mmCIF file of C-alpha atoms in Angstrom:
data_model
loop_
_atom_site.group_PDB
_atom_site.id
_atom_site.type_symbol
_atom_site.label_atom_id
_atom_site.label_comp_id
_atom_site.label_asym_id
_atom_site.label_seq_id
_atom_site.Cartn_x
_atom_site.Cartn_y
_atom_site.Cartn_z
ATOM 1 C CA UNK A 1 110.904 98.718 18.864
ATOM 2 C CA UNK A 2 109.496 97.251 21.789
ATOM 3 C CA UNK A 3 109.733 93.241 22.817
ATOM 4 C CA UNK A 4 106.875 92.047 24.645
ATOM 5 C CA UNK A 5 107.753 89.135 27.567
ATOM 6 C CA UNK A 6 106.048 85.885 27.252
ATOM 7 C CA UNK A 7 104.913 86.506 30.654
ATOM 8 C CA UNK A 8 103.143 89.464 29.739
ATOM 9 C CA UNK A 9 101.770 88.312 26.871
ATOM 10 C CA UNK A 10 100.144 85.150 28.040
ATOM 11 C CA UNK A 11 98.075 87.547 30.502
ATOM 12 C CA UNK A 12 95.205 88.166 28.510
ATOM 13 C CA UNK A 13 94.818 85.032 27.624
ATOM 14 C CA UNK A 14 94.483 83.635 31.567
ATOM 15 C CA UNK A 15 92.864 86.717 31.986
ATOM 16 C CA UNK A 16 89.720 85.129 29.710
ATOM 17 C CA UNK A 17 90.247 81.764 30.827
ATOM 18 C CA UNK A 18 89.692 82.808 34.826
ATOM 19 C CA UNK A 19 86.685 84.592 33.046
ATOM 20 C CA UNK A 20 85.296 81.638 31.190
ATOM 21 C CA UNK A 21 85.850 79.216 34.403
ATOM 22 C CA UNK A 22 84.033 81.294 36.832
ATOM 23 C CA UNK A 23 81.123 81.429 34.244
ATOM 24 C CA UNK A 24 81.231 77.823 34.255
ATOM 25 C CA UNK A 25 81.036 78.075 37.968
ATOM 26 C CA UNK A 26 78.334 80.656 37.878
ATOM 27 C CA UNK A 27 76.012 78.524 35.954
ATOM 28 C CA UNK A 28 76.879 75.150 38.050
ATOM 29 C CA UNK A 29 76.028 77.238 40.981
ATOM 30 C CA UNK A 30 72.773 78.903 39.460
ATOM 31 C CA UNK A 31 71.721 75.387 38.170
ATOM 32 C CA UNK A 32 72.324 73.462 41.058
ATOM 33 C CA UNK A 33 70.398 76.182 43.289
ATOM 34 C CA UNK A 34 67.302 75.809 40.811
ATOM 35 C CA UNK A 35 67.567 72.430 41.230
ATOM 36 C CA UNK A 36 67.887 72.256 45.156
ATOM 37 C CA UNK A 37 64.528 74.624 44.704
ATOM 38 C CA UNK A 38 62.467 72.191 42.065
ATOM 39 C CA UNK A 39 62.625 75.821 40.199
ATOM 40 C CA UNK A 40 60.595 73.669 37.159
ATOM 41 C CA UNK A 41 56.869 73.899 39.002
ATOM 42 C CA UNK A 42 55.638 76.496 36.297
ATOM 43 C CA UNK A 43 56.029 77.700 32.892
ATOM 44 C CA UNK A 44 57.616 81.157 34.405
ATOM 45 C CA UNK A 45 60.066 79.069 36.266
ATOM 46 C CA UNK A 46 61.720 77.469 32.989
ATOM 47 C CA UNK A 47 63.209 81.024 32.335
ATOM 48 C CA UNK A 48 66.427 80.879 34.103
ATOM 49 C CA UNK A 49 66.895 77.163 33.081
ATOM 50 C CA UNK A 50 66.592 78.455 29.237
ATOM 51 C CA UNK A 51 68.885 81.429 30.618
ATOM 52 C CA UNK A 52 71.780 78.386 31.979
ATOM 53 C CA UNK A 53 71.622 76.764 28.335
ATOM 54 C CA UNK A 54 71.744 79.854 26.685
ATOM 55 C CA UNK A 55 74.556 80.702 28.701
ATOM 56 C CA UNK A 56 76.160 77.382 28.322
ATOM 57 C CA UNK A 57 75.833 77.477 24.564
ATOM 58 C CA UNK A 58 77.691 81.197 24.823
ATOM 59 C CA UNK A 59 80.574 79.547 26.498
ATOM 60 C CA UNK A 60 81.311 76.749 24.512
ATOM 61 C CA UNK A 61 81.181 79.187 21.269
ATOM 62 C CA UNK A 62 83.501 81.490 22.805
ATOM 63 C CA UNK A 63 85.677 79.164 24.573
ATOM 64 C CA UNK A 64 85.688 77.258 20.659
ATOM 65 C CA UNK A 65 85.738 80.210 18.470
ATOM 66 C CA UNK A 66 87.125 83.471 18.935
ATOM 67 C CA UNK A 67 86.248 85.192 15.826
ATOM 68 C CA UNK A 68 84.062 88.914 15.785
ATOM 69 C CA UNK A 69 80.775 87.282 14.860
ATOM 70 C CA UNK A 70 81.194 85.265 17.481
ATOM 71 C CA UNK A 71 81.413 88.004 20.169
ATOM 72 C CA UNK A 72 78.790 89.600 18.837
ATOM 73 C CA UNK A 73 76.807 86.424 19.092
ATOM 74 C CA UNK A 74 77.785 85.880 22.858
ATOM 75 C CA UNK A 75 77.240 89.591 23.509
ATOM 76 C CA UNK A 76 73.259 89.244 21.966
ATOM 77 C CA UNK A 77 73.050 85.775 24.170
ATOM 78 C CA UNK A 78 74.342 88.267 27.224
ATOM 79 C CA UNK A 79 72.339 90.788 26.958
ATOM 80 C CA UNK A 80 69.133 88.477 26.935
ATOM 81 C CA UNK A 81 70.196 86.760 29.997
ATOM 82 C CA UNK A 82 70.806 89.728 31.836
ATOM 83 C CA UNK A 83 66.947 90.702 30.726
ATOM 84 C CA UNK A 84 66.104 87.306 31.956
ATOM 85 C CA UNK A 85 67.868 88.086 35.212
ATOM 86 C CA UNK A 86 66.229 91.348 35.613
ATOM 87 C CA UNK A 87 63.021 89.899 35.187
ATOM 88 C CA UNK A 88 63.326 87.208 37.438
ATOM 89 C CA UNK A 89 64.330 89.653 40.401
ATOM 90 C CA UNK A 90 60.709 91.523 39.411
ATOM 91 C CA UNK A 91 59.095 88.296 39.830
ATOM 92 C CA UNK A 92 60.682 87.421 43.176
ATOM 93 C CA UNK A 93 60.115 90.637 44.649
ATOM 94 C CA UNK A 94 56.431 90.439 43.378
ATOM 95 C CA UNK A 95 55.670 87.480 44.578
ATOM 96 C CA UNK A 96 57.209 88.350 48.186
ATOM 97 C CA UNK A 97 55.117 91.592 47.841
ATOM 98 C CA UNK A 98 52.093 89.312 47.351
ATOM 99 C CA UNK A 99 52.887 86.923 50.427
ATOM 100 C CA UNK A 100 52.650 89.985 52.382
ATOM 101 C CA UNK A 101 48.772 90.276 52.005
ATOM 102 C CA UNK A 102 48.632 87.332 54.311
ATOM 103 C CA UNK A 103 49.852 89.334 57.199
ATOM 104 C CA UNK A 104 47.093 91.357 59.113
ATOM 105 C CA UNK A 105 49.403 94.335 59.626
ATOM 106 C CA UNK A 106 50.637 94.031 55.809
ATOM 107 C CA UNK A 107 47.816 97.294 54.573
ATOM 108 C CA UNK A 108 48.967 99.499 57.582
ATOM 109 C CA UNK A 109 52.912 99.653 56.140
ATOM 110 C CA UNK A 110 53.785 102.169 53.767
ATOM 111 C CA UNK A 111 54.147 100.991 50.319
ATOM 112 C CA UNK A 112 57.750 101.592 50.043
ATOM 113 C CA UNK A 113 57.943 99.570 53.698
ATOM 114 C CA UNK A 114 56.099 97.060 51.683
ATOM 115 C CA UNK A 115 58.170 96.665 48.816
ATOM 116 C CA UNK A 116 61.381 96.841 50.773
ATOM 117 C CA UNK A 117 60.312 93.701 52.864
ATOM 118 C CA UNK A 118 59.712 92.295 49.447
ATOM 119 C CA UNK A 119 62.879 93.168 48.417
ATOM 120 C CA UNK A 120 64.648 92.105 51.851
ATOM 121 C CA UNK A 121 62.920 88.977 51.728
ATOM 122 C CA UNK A 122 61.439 90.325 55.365
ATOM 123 C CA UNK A 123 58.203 88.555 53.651
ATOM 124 C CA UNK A 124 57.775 85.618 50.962
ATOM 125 C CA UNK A 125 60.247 83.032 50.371
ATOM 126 C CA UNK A 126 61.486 83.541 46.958
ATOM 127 C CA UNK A 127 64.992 84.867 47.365
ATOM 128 C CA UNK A 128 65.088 88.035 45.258
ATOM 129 C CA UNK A 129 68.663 88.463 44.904
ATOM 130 C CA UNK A 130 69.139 84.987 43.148
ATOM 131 C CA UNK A 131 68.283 85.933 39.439
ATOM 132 C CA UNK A 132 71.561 87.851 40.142
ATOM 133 C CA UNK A 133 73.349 84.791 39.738
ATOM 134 C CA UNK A 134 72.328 84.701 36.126
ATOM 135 C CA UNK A 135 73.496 88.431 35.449
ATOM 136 C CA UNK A 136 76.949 87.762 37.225
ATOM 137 C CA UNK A 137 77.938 84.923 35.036
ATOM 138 C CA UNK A 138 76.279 86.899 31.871
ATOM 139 C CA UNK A 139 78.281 89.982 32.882
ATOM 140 C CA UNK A 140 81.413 87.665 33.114
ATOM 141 C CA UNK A 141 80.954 86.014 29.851
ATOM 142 C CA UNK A 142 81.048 89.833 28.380
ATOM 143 C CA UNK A 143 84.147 90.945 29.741
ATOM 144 C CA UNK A 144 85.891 87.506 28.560
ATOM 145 C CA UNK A 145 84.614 89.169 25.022
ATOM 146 C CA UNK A 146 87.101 92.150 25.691
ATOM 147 C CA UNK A 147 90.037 89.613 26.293
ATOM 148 C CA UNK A 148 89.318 87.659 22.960
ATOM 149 C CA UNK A 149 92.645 87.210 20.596
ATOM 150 C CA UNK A 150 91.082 88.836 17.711
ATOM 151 C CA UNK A 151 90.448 91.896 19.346
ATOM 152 C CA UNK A 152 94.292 92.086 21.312
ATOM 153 C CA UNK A 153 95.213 91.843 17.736
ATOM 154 C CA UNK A 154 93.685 94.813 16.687
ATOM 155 C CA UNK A 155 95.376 96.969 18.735
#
């Protein structure tokens, strides 16, 4: 039979707490960034504010309760924020693409030039890798799922 240290025990568990506190980070960041932007100006732009709460109420519940359901729970609330995230970078790049038109020399570039000074942010000013923010912290939030006590006591 094999004793397990305190030391080594205690791991996991600091393990999903630095987890949980850079997801609390993440969506400080991500809200304070929207709000430096006024990111409220439009209907679209309420998205990744619903995505913050959603992944505030996700932390609280697993940071609260560590039970199965409750994974599953914050893995559904995950999943939708990294949609959320995914669709935001879409719209960024978009609407860069769409700036472009304003430039005289915009129809001579190739379309994949086009779309990679979207994507580069070489045109536009939305910034398209800051929907990213939202899939970092959701991405987080899952593996602090894999670190719950529950499932360390299945094994």
């Amino acid at each position: 039979m094999t004793s397990t240290s305190p030391a080594l025990a205690a791991r996991p568990a600091l393990v999903r707490l630095g987890l949980l506190g850079l997801v609390a980070i993440g969506i400080l960041g991500a809200a304070l960034e929207l709000a430096f932007e006024r990111h409220w100006q439009s209907p679209v732009q309420l998205i990744p504010w619903a995505a913050l709460a959603l992944l505030g109420l996700a932390l609280v519940l697993l940071a609260l309760r560590d039970s199965p359901r409750t994974t599953t729970v914050v893995r559904v609330i995950a999943l939708a924020v990294l949609l959320a995230s995914a669709y935001g970078v879409f719209m960024h790049v978009s609407v860069n693409h769409g700036a472009g038109a304003a430039d005289l020399s915009w129809d001579a570039l190739s379309p994949l030039t086009q779309w990679w000074y979207a994507l580069t942010k070489s045109v536009g000013q939305a910034p398209p890798l800051a929907p990213g923010m939202l899939a970092q912290s959701a991405l987080l939030l899952t593996l602090a799922t894999l670190t719950s006590r529950h499932r360390m006591n299945d094994r």
